[in-house]
Coordinates of C-alpha atoms and ligand atoms in Angstrom, one line a residue:
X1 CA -84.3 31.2 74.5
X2 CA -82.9 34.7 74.9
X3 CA -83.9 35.9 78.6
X4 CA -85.5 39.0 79.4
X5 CA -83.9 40.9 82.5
X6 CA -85.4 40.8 85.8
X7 CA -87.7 43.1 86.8
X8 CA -87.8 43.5 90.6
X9 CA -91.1 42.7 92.4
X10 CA -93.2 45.6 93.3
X11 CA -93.7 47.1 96.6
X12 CA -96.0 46.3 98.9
X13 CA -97.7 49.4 99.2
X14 CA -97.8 49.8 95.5
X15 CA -99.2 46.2 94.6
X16 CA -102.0 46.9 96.9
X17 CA -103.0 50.3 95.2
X18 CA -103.2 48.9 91.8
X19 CA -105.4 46.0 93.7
X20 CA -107.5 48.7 94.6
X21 CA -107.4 50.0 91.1
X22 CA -108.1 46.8 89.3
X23 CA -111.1 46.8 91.6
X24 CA -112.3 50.1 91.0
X25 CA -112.0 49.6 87.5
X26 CA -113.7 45.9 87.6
X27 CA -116.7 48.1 89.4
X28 CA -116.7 50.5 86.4
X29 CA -116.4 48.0 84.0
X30 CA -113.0 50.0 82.6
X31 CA -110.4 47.7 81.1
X32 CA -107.2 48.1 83.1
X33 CA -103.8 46.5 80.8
X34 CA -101.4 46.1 83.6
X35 CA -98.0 46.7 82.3
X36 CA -96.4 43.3 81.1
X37 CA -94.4 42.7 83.9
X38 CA -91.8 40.5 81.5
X39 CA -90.8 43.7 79.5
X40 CA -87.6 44.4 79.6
X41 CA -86.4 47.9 80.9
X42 CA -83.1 49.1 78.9
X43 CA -83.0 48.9 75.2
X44 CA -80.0 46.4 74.8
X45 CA -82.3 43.8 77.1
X46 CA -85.4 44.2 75.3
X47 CA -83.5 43.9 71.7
X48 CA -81.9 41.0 72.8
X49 CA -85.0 38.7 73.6
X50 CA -85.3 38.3 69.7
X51 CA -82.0 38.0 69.2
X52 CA -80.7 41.7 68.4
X53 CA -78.9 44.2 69.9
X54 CA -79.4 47.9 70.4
X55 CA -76.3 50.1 70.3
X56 CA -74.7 53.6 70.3
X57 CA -71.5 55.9 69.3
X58 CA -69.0 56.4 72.1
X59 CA -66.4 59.0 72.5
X60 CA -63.5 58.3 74.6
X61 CA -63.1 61.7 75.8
X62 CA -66.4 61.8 77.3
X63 CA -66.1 58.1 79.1
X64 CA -64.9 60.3 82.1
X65 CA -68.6 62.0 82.8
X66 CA -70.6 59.8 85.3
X67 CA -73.9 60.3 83.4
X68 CA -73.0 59.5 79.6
X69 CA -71.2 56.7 80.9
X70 CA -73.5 55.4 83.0
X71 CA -76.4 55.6 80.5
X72 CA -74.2 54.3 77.9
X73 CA -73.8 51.0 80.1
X74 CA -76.9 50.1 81.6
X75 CA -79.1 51.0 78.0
X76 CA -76.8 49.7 75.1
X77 CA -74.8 46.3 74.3
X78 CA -73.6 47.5 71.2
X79 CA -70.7 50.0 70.8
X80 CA -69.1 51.8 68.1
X81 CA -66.4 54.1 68.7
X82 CA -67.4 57.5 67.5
X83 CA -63.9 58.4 65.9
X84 CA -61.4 56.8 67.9
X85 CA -60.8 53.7 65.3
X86 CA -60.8 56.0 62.0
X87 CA -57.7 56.2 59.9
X88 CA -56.4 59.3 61.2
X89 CA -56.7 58.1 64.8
X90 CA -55.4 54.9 64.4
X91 CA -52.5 55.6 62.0
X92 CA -51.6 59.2 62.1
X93 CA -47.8 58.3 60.3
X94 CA -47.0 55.5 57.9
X95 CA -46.6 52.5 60.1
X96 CA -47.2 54.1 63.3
X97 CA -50.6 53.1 64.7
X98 CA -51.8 54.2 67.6
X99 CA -54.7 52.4 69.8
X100 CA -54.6 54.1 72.3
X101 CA -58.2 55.7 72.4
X102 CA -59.8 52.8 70.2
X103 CA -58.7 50.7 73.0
X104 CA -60.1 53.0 76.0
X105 CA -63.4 52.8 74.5
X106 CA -62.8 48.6 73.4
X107 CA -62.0 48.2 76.9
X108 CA -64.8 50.0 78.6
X109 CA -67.1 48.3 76.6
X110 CA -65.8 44.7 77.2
X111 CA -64.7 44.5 80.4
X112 CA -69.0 45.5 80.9
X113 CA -69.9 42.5 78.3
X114 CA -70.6 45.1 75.6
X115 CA -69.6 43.9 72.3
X116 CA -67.7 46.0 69.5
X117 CA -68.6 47.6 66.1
X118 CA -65.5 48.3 64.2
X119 CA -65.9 51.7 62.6
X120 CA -64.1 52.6 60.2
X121 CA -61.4 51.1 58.1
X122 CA -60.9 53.1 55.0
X123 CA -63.3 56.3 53.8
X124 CA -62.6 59.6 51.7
X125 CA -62.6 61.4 55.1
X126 CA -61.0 61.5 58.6
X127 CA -57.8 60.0 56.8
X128 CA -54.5 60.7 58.0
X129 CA -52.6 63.6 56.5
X130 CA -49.5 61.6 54.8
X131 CA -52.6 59.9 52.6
X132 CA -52.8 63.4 51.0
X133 CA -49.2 62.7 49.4
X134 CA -50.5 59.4 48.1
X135 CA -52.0 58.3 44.9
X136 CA -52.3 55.5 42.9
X137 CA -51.0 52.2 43.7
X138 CA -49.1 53.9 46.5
X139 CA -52.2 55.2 48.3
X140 CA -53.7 51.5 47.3
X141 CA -50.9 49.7 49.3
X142 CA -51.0 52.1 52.1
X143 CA -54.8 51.4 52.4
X144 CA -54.4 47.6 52.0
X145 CA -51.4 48.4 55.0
X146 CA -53.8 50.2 57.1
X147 CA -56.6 47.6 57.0
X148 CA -53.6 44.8 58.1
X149 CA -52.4 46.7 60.6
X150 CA -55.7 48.2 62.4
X151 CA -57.2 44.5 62.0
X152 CA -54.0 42.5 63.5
X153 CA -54.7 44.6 66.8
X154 CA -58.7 43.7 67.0
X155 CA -58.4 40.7 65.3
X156 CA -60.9 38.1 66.9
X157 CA -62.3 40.5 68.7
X158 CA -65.1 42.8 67.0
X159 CA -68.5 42.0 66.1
X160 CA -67.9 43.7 62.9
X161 CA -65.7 46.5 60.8
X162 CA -67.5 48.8 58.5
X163 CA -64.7 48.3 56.4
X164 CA -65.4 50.7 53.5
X165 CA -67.7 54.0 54.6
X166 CA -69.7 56.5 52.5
X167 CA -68.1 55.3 48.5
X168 CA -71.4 56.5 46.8
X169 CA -72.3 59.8 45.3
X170 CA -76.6 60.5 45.9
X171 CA -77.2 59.4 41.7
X172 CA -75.6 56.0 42.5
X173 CA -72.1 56.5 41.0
X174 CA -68.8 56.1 42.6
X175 CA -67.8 59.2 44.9
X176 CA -65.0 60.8 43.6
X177 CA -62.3 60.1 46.0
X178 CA -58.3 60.1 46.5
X179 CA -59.5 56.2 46.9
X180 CA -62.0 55.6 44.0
X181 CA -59.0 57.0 42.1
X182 CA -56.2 54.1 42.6
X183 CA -59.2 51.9 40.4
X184 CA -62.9 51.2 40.5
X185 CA -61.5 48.0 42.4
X186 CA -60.5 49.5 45.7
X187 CA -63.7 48.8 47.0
X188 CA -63.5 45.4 47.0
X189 CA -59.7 44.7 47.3
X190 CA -60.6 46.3 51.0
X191 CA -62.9 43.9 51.7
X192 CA -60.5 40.6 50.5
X193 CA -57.6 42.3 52.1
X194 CA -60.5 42.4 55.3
X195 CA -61.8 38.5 55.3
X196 CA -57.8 37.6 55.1
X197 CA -57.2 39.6 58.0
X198 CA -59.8 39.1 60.5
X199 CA -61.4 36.0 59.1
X200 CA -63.6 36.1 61.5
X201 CA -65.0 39.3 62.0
X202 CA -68.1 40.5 60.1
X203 CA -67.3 42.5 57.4
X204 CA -69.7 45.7 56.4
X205 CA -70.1 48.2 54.0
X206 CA -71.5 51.1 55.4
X207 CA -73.7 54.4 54.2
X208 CA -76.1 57.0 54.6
X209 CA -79.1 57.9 52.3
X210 CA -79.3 54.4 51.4
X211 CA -82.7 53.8 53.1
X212 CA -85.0 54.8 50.4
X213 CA -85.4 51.8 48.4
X214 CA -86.3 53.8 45.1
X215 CA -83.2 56.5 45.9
X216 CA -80.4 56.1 43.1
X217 CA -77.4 55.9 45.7
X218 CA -79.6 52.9 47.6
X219 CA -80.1 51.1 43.8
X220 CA -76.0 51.7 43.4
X221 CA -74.8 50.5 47.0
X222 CA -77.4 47.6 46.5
X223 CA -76.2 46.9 42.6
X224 CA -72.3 47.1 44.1
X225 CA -73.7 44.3 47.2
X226 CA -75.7 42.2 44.4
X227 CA -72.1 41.9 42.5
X228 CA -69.6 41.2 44.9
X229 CA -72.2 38.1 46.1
X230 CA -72.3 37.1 42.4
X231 CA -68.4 37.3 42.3
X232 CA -67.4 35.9 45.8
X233 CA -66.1 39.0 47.1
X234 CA -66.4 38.8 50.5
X235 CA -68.9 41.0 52.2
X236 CA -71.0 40.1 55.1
X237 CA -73.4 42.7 56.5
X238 CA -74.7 46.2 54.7
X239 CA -74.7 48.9 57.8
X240 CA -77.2 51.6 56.6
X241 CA -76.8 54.8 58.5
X242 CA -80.2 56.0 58.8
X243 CA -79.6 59.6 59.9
X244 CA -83.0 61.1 59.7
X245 CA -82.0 64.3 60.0
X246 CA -81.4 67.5 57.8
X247 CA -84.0 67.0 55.4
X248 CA -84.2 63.1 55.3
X249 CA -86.7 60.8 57.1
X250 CA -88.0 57.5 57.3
X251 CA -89.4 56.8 54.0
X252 CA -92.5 54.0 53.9
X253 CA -90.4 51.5 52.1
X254 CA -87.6 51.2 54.1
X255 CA -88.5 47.7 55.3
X256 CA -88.4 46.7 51.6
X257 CA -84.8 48.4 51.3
X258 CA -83.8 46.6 54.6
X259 CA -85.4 42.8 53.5
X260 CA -84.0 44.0 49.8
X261 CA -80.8 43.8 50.7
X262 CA -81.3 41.1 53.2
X263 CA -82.2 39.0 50.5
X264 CA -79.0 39.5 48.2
X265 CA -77.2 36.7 51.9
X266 CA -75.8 39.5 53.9
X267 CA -76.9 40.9 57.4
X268 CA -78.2 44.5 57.7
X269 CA -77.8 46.7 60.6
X270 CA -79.0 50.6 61.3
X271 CA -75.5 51.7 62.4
X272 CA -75.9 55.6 63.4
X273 CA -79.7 56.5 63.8
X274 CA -80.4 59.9 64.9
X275 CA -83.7 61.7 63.7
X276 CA -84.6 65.3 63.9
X277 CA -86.3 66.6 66.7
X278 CA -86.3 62.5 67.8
X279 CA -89.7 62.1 66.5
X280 CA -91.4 59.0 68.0
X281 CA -93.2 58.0 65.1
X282 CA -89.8 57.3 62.9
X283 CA -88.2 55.6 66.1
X284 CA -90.5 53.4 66.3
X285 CA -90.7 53.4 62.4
X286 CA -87.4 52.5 61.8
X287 CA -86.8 50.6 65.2
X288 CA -90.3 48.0 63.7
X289 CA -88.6 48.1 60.3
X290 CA -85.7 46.0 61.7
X291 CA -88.0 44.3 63.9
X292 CA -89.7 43.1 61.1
X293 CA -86.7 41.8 58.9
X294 CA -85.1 38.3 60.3
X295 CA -81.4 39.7 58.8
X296 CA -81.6 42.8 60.4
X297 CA -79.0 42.0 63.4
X298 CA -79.4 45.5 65.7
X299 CA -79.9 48.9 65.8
X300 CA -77.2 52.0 66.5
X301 CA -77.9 55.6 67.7
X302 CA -75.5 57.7 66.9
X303 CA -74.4 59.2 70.7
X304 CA -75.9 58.8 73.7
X305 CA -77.4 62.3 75.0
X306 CA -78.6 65.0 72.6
X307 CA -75.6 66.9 73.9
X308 CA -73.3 63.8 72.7
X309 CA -74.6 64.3 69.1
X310 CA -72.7 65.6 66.1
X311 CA -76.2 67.6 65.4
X312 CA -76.8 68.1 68.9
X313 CA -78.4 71.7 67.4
X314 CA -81.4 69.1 66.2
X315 CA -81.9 67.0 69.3
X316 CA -81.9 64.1 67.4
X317 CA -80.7 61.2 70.2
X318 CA -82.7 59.3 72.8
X319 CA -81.7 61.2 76.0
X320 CA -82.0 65.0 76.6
X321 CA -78.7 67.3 77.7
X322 CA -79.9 66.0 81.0
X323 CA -79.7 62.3 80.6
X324 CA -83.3 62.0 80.6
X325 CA -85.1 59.6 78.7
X326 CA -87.0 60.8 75.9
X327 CA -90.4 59.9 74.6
X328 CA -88.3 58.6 71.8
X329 CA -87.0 56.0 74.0
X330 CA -90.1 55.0 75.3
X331 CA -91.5 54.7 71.7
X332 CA -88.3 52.7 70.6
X333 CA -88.5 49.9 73.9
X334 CA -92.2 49.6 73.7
X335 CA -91.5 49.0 69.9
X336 CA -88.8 46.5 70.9
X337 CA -90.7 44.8 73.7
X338 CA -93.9 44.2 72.0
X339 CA -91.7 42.2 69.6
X340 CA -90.7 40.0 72.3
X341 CA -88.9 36.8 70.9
X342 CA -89.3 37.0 67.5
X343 CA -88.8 36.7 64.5
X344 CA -85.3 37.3 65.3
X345 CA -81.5 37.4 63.4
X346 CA -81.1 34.0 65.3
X347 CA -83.8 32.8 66.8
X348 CA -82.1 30.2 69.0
X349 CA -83.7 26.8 68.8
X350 CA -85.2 25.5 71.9
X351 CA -82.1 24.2 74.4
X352 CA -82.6 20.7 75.9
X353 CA -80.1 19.3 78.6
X354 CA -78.6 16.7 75.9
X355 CA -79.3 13.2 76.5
X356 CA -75.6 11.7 76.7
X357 CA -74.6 13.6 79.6
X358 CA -73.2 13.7 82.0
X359 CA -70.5 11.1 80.7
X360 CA -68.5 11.7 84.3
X361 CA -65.0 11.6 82.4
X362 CA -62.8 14.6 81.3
X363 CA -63.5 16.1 78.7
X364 CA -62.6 18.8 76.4
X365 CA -65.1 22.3 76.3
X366 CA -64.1 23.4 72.6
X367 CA -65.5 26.0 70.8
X368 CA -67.2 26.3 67.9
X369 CA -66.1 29.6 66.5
X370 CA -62.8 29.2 67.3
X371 CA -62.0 25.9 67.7
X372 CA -60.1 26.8 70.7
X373 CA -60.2 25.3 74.5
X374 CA -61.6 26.7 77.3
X375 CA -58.9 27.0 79.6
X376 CA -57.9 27.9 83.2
X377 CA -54.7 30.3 82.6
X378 CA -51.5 28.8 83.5
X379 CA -52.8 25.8 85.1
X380 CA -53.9 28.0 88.3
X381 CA -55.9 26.7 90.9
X382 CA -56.8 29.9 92.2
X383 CA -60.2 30.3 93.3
X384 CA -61.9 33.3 91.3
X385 CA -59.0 32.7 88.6
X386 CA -61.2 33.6 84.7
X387 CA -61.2 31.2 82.3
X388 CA -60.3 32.0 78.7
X389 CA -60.0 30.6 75.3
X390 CA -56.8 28.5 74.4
X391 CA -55.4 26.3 71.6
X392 CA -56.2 23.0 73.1
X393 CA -53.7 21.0 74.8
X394 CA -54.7 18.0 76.2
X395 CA -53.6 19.3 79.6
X396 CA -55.7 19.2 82.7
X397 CA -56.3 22.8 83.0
X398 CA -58.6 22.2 80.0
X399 CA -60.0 18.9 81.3
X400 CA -63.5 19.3 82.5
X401 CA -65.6 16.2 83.9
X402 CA -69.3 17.2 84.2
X403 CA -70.9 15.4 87.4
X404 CA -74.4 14.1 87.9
X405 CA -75.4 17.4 90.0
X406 CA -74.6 19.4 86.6
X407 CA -71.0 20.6 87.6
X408 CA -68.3 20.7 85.6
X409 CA -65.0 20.1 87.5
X410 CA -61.6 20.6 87.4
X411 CA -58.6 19.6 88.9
X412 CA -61.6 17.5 90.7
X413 CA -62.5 20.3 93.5
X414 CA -62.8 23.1 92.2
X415 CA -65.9 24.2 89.9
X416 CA -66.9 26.5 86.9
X417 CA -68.7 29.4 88.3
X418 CA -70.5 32.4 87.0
X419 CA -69.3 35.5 89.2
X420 CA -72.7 36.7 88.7
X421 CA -75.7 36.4 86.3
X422 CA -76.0 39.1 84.6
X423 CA -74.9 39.8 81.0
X424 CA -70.7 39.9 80.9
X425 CA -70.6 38.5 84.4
X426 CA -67.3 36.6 84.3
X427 CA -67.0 32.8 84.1
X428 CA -64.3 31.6 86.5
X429 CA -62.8 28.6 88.7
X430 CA -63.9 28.0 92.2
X431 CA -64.1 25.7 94.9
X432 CA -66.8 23.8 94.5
X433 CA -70.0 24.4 96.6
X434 CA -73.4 22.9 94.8
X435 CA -75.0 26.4 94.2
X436 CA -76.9 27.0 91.3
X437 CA -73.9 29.8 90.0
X438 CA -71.8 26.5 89.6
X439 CA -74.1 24.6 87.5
X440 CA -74.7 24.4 84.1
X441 CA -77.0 22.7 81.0
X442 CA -75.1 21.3 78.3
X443 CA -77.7 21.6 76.0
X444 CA -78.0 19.7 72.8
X445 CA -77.5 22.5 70.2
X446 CA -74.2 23.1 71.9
X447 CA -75.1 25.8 73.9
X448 CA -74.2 25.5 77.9
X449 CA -76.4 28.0 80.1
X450 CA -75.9 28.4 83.5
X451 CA -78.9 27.1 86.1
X452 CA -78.8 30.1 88.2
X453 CA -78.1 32.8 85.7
X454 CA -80.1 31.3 82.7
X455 CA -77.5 32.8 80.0
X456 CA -75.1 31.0 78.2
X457 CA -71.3 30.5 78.0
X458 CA -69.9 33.2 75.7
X459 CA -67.1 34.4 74.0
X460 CA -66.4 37.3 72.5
X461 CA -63.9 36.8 70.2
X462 CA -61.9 33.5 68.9
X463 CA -58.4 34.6 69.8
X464 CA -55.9 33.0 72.5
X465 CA -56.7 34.5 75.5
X466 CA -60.0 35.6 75.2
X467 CA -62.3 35.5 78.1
X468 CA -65.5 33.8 78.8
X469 CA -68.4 35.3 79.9
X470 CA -72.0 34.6 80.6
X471 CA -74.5 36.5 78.5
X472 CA -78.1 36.4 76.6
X473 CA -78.5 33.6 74.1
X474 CA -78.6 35.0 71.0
X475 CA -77.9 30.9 69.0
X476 CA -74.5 32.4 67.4
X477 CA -71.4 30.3 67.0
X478 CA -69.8 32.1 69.5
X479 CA -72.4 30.3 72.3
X480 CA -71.6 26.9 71.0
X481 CA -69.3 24.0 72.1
X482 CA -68.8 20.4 72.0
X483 CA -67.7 18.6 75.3
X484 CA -65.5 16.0 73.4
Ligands
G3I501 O1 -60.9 66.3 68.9 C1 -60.8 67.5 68.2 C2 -60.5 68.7 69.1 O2 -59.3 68.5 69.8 C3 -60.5 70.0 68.3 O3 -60.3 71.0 69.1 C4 -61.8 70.1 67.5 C5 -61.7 71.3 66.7 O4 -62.6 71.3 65.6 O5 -62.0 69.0 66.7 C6 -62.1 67.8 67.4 O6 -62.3 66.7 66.5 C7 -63.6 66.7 66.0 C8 -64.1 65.2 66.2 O7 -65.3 65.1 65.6 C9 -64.3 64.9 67.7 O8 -65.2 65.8 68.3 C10 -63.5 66.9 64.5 O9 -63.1 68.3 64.3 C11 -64.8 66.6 63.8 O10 -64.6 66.7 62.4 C12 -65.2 65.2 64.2 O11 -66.5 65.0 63.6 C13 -66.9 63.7 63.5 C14 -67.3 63.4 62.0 O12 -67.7 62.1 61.9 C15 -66.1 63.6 61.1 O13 -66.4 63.3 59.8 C16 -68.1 63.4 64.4 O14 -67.6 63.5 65.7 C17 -68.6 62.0 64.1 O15 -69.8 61.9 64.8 C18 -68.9 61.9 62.6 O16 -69.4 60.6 62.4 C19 -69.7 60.3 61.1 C20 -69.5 58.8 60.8 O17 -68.1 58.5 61.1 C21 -69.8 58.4 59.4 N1 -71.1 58.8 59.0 C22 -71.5 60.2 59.3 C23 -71.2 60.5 60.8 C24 -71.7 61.9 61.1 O18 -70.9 62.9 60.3

């Protein structure tokens, strides 16, 4: 079950006035609907109970101001990195990439447990300057080089890449681009050169003006999705834009667009939502239009403050110049918390403690994403040393025995313990001491949550190296493992 965030208990003073409310109001016969006290408070928390996440744009150079930063990590699990990962940014000459500011915003965001949209790997704009003396199969191979390079340095660890951006012209035809021009196949040799890559990343095609479902670009994007399925090009998620703004707004049908292109076996994601003036109705429109649509994964503002915003002239985010919350937000979190668990991207099936445990012998915790070990790095014994991912070894820093009191053990005395339990909290070793932070379910569909915390063993990634966390069960592979 995904868990909703703890609210703290009331005051005192305040649960006796709305005692003496409730019976004022019984006196009056007046309804009074308390407040559900299970609702989560930030947007990522109440997006994740079914399943989902809630997301926004970051810019590096603005990580440094207290209050968009702040904001940015206590409302959003999701992040995409305004420009930072682009083409120009992130290979400004031939062969010279440069990560630097993808990886100040990649690194903010993990080390919070925030997880990572790729954004953007090859589009008519933001591309370097020495493109512009490309054409051809020239430009093709320096695109293809571009997608291997950028994806080497993430690889394993991104939620997704919008791999191609913006290809469509508003009739439905292909946008007339340097890159449309090296062959009506770039599209999808982007998205094989992608899947070989980062096999396993999620791999999106990404556009605005694609929400009405009777619009020609929407019929094009969604006739271009409906082929590569039919051909075994690999594509994985459709990332419509949804900015509401300039003229566009939420059209009636967008549901059908979303559950449209749901139904072609790909995910579908609002990936830079910001609406005019922030009106409430569309927020919540568009925020119960994903709601509504199992395959719609999670929802992306684009920015964090109206300030933040690329149309910051329309006040289109959730939080004013101030950092205030908008009545936007509040439309948007009651929208997400009335949804509560359901139906969700990934409903997780109920988690029962499995019956053959505890087996009280060593055994190996291997992923099911990556296939890789969980693993105490370089055999220390360290107490408060993180535990990562690892090819597995057979060694005994990957040897875990789980004991009748729900401990798994290393090295015999010392324990695996959440530093924590809240989302991202890090998963270490530590000497063992029976509290509840040190014991976990192994649950039977291959999920192990932690008795204290409630959330479940998670890794962000699949690579060597990558560390383990505890976070919200959200019934992805990335949450599983076999003790074997
Ligand atoms: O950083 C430079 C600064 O040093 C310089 O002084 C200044 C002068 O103009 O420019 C700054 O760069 C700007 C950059 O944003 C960072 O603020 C660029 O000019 C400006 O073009 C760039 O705009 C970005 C735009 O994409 C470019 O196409 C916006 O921030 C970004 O929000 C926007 O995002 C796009 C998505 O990637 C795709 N979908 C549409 C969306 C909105 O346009």
């Amino acid at each position: 079950m995904a868990t909703r965030s703890p609210l703290p208990r009331r005051p005192l003073r305040t649960r006796a006035l709305l005692a003496g409310a409730a019976a004022l109001a019984a006196g009056l016969g007046v309804l009074i609907v308390a407040p559900d006290a299970n609702a989560a408070t930030t947007l990522g928390a109440a997006a994740a109970q079914s399943g989902r996440y809630f997301g926004t744009a970051i810019a590096a150079s603005r990580l440094g101001d207290s209050t968009y930063s702040s904001i940015a990590a206590r409302e959003f699990n999701m992040i995409t990195a305004e420009n930072e990962m682009k083409p120009d940014a992130t290979e400004p000459q031939r062969g010279q990439f440069n990560f630097n500011a993808g990886d100040q915003i990649y690194n903010w965001a993990t080390q919070r447990g925030l997880k990572v949209r790729g954004h953007t790997l090859a589009w008519h704009a933001q591309q370097p300057s020495w493109w512009g003396g490309l054409s051809g199969s020239g430009l093709r191979q320096a695109m293809i080089d571009h997608i291997n390079g950028v994806m080497a340095h993430y690889k394993g660890k991104l939620a997704a890449w919008d791999v191609v951006n913006e290809a469509f012209n508003e009739d439905g035809s292909r946008r007339q681009s340097n890159l449309q021009a090296t062959g009506n196949d770039w599209i999808e040799a982007a998205f094989r050169a992608a899947r070989a890559a980062d096999p396993s990343v999620k791999l999106c095609y990404n556009d605005y003006n694609i929400e009405n479902w009777s619009y020609g670009k929407t019929q094009g994007v969604y006739r271009m999705i409906q082929d590569f399925k039919s051909r075994g090009v690999p594509i994985d998620c459709v990332g419509l834009q949804t900015h509401f703004t300039g003229g566009s707004s939420l059209p009636s049908n967008f549901q059908t667009t979303l559950s449209s292109f749901a139904a072609l076996g790909v995910d579908v994601a609002l990936t830079e939502v910001d609406v005019t003036n922030s009106s409430t109705s569309q927020y919540a429109g568009l925020t119960q239009a994903c709601l509504n649509v199992p395959r719609c994964i999670g929802i992306t503002v684009w920015g964090v403050r109206d300030s933040d915003s690329w149309r910051s002239n329309e006040s289109p985010l959730l939080f004013d110049g101030g950092g205030n919350k908008k009545a936007a937000y509040t439309s948007v979190l009651n929208a997400l918390n009335a949804a509560g668990p359901g139906p969700g991207p990934s409903s997780p099936t109920p988690s029962e403690p499995s019956p053959s445990t505890p087996g009280g012998t060593a055994k190996r915790i291997v992923g099911a994403q990556s296939g890789r070990c969980i693993d105490v790095p370089n055999a220390s014994q360290t107490n408060g040393t993180r535990v990562q991912l690892y090819d597995c070894n057979g060694q005994t820093n990957q040897a875990w025995t789980l004991t009748a009191s729900k401990q798994l053990t290393v090295y015999g005395s010392r324990c695996l313990d959440a530093a924590g339990s809240g989302n991202g909290a890090a998963v270490q070793i530590y000497s063992c001491n029976g509290q509840a932070n040190q014991q976990w379910n192994v649950n039977s569909n291959g999920t192990i949550t932690g008795v204290q915390s409630g959330r479940c063993l998670d890794v962000w990634g699949t690579g060597n190296g990558q560390q383990v966390q505890i976070y919200d069960c959200n019934g992805q592979a990335n949450q599983r493992f076999s003790l074997n």
